[in-house]
PDB file of C-alpha atoms in Angstrom:
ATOM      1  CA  UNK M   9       0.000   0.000   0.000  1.00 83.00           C
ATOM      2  CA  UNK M  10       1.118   3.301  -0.571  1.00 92.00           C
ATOM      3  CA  UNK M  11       0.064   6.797   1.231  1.00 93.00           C
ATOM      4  CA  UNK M  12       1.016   9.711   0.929  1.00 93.00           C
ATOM      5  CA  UNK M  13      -0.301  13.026   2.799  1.00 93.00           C
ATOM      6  CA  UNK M  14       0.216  16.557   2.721  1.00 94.00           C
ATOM      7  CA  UNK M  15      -1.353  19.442   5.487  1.00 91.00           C
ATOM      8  CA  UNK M  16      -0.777  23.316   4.987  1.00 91.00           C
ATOM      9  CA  UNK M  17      -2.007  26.599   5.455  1.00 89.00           C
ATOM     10  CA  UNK M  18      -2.401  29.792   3.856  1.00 89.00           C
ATOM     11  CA  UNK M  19      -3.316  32.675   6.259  1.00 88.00           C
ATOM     12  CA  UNK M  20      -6.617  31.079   8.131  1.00 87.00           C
ATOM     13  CA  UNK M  21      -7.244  28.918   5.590  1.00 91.00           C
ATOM     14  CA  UNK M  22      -5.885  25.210   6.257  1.00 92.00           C
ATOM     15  CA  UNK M  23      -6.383  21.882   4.345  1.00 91.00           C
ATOM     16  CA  UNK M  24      -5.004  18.500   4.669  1.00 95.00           C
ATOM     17  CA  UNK M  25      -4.905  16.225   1.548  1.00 95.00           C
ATOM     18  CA  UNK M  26      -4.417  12.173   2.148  1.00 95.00           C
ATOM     19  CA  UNK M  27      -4.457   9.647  -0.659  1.00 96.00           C
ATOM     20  CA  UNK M  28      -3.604   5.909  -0.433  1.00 96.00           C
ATOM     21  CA  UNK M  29      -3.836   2.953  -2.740  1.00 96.00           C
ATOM     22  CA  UNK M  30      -2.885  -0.792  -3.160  1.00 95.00           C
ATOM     23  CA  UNK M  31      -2.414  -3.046  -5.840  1.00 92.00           C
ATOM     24  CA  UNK M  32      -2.618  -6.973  -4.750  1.00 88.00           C
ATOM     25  CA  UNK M  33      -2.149  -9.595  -8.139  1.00 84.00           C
ATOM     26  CA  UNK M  34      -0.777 -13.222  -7.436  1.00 84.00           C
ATOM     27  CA  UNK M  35       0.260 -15.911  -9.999  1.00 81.00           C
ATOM     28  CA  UNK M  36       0.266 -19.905  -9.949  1.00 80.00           C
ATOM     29  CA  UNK M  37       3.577 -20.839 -10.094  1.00 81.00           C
ATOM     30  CA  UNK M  38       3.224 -24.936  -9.242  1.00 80.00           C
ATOM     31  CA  UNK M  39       0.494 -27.229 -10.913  1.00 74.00           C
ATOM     32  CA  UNK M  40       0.533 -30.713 -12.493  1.00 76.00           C
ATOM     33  CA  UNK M  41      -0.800 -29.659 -15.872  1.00 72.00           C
ATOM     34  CA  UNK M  42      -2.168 -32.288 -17.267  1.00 73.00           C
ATOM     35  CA  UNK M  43      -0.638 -34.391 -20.550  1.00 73.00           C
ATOM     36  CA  UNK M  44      -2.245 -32.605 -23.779  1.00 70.00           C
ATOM     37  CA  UNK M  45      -3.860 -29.571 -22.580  1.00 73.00           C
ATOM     38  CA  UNK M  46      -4.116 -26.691 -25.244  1.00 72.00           C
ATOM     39  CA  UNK M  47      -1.835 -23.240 -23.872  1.00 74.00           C
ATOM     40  CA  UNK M  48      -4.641 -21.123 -23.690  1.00 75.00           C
ATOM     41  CA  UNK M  49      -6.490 -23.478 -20.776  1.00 73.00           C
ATOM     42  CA  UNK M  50      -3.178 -24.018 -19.279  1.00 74.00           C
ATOM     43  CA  UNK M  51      -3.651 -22.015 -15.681  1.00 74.00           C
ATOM     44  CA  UNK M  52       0.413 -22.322 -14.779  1.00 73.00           C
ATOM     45  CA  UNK M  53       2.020 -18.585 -14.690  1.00 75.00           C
ATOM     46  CA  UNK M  54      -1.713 -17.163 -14.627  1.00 79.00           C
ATOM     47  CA  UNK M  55      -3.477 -15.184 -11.628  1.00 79.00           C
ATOM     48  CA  UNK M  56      -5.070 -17.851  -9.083  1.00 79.00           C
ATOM     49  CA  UNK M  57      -8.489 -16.113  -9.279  1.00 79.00           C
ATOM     50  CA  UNK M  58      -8.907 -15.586 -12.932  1.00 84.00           C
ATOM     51  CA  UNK M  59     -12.073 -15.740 -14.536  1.00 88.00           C
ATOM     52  CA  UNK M  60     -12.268 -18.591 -17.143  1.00 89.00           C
ATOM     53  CA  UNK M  61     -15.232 -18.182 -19.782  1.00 92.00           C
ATOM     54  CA  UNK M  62     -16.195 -18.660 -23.363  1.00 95.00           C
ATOM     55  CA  UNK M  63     -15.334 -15.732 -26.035  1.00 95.00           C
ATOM     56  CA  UNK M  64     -18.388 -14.077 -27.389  1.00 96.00           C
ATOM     57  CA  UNK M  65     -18.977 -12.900 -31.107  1.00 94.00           C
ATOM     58  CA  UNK M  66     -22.510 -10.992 -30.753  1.00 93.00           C
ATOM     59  CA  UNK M  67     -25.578 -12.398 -31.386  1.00 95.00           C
ATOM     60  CA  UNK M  68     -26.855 -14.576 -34.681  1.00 95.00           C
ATOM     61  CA  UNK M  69     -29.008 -12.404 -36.375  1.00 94.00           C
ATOM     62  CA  UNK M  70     -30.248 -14.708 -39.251  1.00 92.00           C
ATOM     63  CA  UNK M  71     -31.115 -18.245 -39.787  1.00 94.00           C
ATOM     64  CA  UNK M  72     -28.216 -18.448 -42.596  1.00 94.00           C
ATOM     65  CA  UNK M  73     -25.583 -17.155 -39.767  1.00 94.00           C
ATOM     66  CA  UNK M  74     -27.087 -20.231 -37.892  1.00 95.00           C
ATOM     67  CA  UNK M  75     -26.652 -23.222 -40.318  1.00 94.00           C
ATOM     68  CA  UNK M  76     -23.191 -21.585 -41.548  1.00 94.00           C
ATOM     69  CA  UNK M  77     -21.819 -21.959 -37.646  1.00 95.00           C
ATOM     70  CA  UNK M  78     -20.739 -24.561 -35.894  1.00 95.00           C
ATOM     71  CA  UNK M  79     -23.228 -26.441 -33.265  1.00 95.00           C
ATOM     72  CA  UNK M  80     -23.039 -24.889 -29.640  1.00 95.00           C
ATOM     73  CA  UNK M  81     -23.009 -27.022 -26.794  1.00 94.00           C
ATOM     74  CA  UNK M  82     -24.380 -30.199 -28.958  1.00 90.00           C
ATOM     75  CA  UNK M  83     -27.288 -28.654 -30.968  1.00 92.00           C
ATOM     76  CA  UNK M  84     -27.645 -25.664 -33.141  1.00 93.00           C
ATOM     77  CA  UNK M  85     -28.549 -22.352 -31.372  1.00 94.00           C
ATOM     78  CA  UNK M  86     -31.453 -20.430 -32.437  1.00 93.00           C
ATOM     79  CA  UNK M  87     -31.284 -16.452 -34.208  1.00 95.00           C
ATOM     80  CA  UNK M  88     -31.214 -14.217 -30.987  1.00 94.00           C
ATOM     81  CA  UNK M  89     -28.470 -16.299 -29.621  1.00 95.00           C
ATOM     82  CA  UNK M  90     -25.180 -15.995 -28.501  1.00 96.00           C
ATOM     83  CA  UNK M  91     -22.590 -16.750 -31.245  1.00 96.00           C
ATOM     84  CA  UNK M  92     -19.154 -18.072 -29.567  1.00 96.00           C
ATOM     85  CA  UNK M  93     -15.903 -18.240 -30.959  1.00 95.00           C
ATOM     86  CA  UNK M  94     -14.856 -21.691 -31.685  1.00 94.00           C
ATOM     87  CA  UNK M  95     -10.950 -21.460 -30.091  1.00 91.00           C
ATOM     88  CA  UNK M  96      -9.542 -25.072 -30.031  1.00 89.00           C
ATOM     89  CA  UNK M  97     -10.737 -25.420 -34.050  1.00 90.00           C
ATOM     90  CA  UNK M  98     -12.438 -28.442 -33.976  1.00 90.00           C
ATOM     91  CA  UNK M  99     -15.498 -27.156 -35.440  1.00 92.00           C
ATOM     92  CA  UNK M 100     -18.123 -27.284 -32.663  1.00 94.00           C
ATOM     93  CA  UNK M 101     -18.047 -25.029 -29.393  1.00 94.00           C
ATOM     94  CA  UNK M 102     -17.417 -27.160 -26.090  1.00 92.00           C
ATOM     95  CA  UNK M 103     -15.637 -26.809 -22.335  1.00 90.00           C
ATOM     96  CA  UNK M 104     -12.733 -26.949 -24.579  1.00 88.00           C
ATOM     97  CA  UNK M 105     -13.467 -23.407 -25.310  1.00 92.00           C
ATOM     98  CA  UNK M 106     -13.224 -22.088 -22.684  1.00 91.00           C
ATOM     99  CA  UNK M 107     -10.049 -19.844 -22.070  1.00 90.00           C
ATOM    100  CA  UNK M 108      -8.861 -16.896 -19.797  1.00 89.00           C
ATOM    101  CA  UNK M 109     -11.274 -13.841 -20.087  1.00 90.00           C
ATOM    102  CA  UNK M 110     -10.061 -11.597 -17.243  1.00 89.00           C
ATOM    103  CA  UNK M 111      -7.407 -11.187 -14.924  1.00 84.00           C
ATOM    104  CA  UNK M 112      -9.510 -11.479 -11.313  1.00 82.00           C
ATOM    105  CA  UNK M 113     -13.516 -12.919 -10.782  1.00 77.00           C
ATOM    106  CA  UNK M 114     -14.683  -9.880  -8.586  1.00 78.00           C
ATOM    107  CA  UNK M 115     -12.407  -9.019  -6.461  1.00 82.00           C
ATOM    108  CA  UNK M 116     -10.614  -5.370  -7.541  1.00 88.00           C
ATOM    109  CA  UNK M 117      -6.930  -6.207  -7.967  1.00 89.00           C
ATOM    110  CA  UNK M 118      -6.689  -1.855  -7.397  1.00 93.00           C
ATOM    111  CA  UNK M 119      -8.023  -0.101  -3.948  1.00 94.00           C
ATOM    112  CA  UNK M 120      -7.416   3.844  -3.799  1.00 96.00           C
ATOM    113  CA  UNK M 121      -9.137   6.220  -1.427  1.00 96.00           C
ATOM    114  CA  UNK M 122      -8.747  10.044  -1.058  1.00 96.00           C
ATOM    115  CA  UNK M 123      -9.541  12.222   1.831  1.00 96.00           C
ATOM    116  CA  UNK M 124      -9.530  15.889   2.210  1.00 95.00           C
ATOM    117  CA  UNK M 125     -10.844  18.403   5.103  1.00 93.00           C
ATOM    118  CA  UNK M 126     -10.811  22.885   4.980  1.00 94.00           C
ATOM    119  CA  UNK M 127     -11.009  24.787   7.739  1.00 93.00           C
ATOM    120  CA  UNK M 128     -11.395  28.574   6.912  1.00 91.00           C
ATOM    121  CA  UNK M 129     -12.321  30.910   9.695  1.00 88.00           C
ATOM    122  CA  UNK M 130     -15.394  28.933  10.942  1.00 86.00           C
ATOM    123  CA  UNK M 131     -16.176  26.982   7.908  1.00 92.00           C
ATOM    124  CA  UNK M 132     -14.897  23.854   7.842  1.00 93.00           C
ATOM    125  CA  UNK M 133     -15.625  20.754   4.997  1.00 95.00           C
ATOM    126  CA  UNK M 134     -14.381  17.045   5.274  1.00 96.00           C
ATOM    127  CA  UNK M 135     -14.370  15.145   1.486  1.00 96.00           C
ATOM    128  CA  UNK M 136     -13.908  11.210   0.583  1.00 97.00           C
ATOM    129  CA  UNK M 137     -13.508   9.195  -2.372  1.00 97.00           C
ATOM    130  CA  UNK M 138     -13.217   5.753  -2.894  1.00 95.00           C
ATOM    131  CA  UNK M 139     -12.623   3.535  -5.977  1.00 95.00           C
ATOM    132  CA  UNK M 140     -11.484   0.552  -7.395  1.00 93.00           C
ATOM    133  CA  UNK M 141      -9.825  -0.503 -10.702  1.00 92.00           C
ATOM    134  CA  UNK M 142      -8.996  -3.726 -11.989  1.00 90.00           C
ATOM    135  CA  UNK M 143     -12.330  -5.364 -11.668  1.00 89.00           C
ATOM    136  CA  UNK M 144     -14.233  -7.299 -13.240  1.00 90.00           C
ATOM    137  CA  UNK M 145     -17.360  -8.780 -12.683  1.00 89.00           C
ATOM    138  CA  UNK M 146     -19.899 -11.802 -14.583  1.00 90.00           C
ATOM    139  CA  UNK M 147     -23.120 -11.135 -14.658  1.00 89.00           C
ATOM    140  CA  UNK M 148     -25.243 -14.349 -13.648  1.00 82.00           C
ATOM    141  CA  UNK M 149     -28.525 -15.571 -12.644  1.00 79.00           C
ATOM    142  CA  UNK M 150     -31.477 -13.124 -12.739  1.00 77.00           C
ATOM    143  CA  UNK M 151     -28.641 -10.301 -13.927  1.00 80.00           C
ATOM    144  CA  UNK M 152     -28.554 -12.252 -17.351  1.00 81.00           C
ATOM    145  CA  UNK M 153     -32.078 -14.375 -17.463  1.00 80.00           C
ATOM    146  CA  UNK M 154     -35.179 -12.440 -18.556  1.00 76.00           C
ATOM    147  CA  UNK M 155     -37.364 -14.455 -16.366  1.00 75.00           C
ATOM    148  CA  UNK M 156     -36.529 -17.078 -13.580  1.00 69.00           C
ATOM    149  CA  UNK M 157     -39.450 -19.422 -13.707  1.00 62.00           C
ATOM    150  CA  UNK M 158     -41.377 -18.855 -10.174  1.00 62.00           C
ATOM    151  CA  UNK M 159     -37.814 -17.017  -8.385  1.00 63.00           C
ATOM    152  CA  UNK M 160     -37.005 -13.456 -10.022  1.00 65.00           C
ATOM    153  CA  UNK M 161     -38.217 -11.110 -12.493  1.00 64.00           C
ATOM    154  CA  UNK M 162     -35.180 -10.123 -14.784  1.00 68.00           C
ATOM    155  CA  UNK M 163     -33.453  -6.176 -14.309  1.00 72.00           C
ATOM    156  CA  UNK M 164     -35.379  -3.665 -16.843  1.00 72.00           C
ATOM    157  CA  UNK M 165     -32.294  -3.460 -19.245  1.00 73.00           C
ATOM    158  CA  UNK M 166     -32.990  -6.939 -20.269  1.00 77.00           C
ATOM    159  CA  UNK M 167     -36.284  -5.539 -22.237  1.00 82.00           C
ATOM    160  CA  UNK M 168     -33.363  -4.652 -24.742  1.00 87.00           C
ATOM    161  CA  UNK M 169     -33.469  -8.056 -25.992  1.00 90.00           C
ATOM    162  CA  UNK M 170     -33.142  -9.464 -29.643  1.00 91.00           C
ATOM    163  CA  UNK M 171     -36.317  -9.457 -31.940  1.00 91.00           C
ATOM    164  CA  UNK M 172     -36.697  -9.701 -35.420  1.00 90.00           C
ATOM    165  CA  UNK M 173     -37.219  -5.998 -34.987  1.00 91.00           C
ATOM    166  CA  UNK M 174     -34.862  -5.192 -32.690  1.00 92.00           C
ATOM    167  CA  UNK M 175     -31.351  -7.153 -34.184  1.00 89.00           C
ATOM    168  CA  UNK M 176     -29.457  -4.101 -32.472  1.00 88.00           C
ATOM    169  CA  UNK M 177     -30.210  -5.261 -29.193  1.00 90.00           C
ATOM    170  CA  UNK M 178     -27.979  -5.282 -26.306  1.00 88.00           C
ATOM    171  CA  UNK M 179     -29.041  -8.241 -25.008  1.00 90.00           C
ATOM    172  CA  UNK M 180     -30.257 -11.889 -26.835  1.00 92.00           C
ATOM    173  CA  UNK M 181     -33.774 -13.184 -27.325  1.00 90.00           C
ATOM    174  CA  UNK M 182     -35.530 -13.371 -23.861  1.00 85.00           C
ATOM    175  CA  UNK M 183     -35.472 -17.599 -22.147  1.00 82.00           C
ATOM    176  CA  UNK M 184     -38.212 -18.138 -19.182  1.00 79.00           C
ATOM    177  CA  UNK M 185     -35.183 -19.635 -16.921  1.00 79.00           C
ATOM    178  CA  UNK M 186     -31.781 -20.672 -17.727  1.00 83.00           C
ATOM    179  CA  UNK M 187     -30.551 -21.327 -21.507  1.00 86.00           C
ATOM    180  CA  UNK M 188     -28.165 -23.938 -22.665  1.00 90.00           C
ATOM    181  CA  UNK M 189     -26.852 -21.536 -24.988  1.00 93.00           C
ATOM    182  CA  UNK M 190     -26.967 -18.299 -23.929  1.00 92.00           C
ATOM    183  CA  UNK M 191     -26.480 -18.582 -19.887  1.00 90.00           C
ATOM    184  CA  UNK M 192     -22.884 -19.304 -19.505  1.00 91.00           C
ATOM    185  CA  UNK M 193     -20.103 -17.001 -18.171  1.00 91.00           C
ATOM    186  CA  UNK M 194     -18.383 -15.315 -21.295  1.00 94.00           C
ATOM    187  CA  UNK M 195     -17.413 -11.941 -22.356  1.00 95.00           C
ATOM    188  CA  UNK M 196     -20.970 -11.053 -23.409  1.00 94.00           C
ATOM    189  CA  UNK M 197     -21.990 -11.146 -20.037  1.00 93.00           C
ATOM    190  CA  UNK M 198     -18.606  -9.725 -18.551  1.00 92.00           C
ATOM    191  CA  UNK M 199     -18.410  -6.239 -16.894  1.00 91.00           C
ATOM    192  CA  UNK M 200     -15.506  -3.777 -16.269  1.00 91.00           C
ATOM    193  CA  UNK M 201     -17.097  -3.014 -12.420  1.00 90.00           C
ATOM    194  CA  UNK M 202     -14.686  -0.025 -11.536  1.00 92.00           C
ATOM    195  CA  UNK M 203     -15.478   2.848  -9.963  1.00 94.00           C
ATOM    196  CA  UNK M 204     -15.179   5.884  -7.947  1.00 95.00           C
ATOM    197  CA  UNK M 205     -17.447   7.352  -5.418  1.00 95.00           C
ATOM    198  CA  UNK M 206     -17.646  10.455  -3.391  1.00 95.00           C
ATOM    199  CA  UNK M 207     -18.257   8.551  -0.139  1.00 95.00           C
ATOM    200  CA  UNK M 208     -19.183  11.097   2.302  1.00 95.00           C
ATOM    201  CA  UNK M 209     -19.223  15.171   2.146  1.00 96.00           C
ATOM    202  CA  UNK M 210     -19.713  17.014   5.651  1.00 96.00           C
ATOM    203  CA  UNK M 211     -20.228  20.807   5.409  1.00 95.00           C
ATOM    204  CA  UNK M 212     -20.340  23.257   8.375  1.00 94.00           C
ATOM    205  CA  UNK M 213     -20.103  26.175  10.011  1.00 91.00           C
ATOM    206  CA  UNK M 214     -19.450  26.529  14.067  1.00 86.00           C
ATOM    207  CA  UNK M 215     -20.508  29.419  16.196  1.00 81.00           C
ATOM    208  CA  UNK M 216     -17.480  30.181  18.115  1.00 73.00           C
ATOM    209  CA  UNK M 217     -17.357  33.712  18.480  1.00 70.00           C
ATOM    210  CA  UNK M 218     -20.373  34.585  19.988  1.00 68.00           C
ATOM    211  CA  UNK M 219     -18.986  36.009  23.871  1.00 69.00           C
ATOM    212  CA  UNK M 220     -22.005  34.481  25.398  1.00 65.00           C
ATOM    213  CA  UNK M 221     -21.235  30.791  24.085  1.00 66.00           C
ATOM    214  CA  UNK M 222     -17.370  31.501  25.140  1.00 66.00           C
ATOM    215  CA  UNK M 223     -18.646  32.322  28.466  1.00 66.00           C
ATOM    216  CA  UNK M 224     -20.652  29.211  28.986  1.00 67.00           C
ATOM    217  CA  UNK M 225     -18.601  27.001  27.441  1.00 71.00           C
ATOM    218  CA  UNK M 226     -21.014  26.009  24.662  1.00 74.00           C
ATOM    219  CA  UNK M 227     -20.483  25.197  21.063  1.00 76.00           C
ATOM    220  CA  UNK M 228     -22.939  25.094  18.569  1.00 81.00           C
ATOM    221  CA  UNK M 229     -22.356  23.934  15.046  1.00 86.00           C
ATOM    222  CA  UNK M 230     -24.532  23.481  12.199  1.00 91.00           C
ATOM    223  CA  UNK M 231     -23.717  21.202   9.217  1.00 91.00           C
ATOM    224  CA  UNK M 232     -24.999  19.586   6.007  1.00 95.00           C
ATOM    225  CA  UNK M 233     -24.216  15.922   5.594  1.00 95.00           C
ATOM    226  CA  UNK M 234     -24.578  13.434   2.504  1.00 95.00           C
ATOM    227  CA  UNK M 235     -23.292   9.693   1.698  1.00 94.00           C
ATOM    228  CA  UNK M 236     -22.632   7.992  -1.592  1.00 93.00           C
ATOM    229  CA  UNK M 237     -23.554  11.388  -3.278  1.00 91.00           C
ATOM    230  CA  UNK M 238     -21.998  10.464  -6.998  1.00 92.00           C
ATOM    231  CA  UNK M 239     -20.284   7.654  -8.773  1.00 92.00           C
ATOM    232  CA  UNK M 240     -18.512   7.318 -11.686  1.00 93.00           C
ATOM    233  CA  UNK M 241     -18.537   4.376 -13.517  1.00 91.00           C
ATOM    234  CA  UNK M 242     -18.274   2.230 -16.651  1.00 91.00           C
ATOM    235  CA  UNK M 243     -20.829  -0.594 -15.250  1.00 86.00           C
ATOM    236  CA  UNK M 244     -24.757   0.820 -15.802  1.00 84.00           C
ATOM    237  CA  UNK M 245     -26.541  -2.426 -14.503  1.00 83.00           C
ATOM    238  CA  UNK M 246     -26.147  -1.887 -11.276  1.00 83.00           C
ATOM    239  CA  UNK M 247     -24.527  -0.866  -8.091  1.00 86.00           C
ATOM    240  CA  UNK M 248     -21.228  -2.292  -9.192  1.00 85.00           C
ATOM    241  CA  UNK M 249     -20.252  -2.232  -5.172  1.00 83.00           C
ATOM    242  CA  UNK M 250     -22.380  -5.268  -4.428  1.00 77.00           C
ATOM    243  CA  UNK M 251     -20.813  -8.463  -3.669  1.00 69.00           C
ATOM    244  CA  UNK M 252     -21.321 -10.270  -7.095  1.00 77.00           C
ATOM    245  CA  UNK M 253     -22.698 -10.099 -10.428  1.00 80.00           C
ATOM    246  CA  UNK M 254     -26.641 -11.158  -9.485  1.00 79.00           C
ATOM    247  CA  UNK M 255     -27.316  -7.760  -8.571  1.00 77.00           C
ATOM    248  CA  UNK M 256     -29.521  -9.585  -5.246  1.00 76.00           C
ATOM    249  CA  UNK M 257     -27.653  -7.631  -2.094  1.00 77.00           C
ATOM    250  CA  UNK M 258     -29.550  -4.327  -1.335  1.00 78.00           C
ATOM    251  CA  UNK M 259     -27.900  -1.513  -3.046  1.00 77.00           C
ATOM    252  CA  UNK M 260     -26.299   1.493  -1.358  1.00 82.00           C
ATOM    253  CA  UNK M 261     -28.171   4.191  -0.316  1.00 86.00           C
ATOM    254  CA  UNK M 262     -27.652   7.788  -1.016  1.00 89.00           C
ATOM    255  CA  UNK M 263     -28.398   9.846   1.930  1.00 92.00           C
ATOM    256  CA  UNK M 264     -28.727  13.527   2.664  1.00 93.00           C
ATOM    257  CA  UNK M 265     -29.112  15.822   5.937  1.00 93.00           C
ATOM    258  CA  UNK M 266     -28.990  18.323   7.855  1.00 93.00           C
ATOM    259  CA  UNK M 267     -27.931  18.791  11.792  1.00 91.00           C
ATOM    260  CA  UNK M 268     -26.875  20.973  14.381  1.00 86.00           C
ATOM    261  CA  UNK M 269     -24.223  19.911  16.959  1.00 81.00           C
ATOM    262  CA  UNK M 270     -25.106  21.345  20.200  1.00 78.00           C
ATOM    263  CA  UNK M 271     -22.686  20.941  23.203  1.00 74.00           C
ATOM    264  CA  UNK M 272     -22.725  22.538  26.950  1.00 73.00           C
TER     265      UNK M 272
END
């Protein structure tokens, strides 16, 4: 981890900067690879917690891209599907396709925070960021089925789905529950989840100079207060701070108020 901090003043006006950030990666360096596996399934020299998928070539948007592929997963897939690439070359798209789609499976492999706080005269103002970079996330379960017979309605984005009228669409042609084709981790459903979000903001002002206060000892302060204000991100589905790529945790809340610290 690395910090670094810095605190001045200018006249009555004082601030205090701190940033920090970490960077964590690991790699497998021992494994009895087995006799005959292809390089690009071959975890040795890789990151331990890499995310292993199929790679994704949009979505068949004609019968005649259909019989002109290869068969998916034992069977031909149907216009509105996902269309995979066929990596090992032996004309139909199995396991054996599956190769190395991301460096980490959710957990950011970069943490950074920044802090800062003003005091001017009796103003005073206390900032914080957080982020992560690095991370990426699979969408799964109700996050990538329209509708999960008798469990979960699907998220609204999925109404983008493919249609003869709609062969644009983000998303491919809407399953009631999982599909054999279409519901398996790949870079269709894969999501760069970093972010950065102003945290916290608390604004206020303290009434120190009135002589009756002084004399009493009492302090009075008045502030404005607010939580998870903004973020900036990449990832639109959702909160991309929840714990995985369902989208089922409860989502952070953005709050707002007002107060008055009152002391005697």
């Amino acid at each position: 981890m690395l910090t670094l901090s810095y605190r001045g003043n200018v006249n009555s006006f004082g601030y205090n900067f701190r940033f920090n950030i970490s960077y964590a990666t690991n790699k497998l360096t021992k494994l009895d690879v087995p006799e005959g596996i292809a390089d690009y399934q071959n975890s040795l020299g890789k990151p331990l917690n890499a995310t292993v998928g199929y790679l994704a070539m949009g979505l068949f948007q004609d019968q005649k891209e259909v019989d002109d592929w290869v068969n998916q997963f034992g069977s031909k897939p149907n216009v509105g599907d996902i269309k995979y690439a066929d990596v090992s070359g032996d004309g139909e798209i199995t396991e054996g396709d599956q190769l190395q789609i991301s460096d980490n499976s959710g957990a950011p492999l970069v943490v950074y925070g920044f802090s800062s706080n003003f005091r001017w005269k009796n103003f005073d103002a206390d900032i914080f960021f957080q982020g992560a970079a690095k991370r990426d996330i699979m969408l799964g379960e109700e996050a990538m089925v329209f509708f999960r017979a008798e469990v979960n309605n699907s998220f609204a984005y999925l109404n983008d789905y493919w249609t003869p009228e709609n062969p644009g669409a983000k998303y491919p042609r809407p399953t009631i529950d999982y599909s054999n084709n279409n519901s398996r981790g790949s870079t269709f459903w894969l999501r760069n989840a970093a972010y950065l979000r102003l945290k916290s903001v608390n604004i206020g002002y303290s009434f120190n100079n009135l002589v009756w206060m002084k004399k009493r000892n009492m302090k009075l302060r008045v502030f404005a207060a607010a939580m998870n204000l903004l973020t900036w991100r990449p990832f639109k589905e959702f909160d991309p701070e929840l714990g995985d790529g369902t989208g089922r945790s409860y989502p952070q809340q953005r709050n707002i108020s007002l107060g008055v610290n009152f002391s005697f």
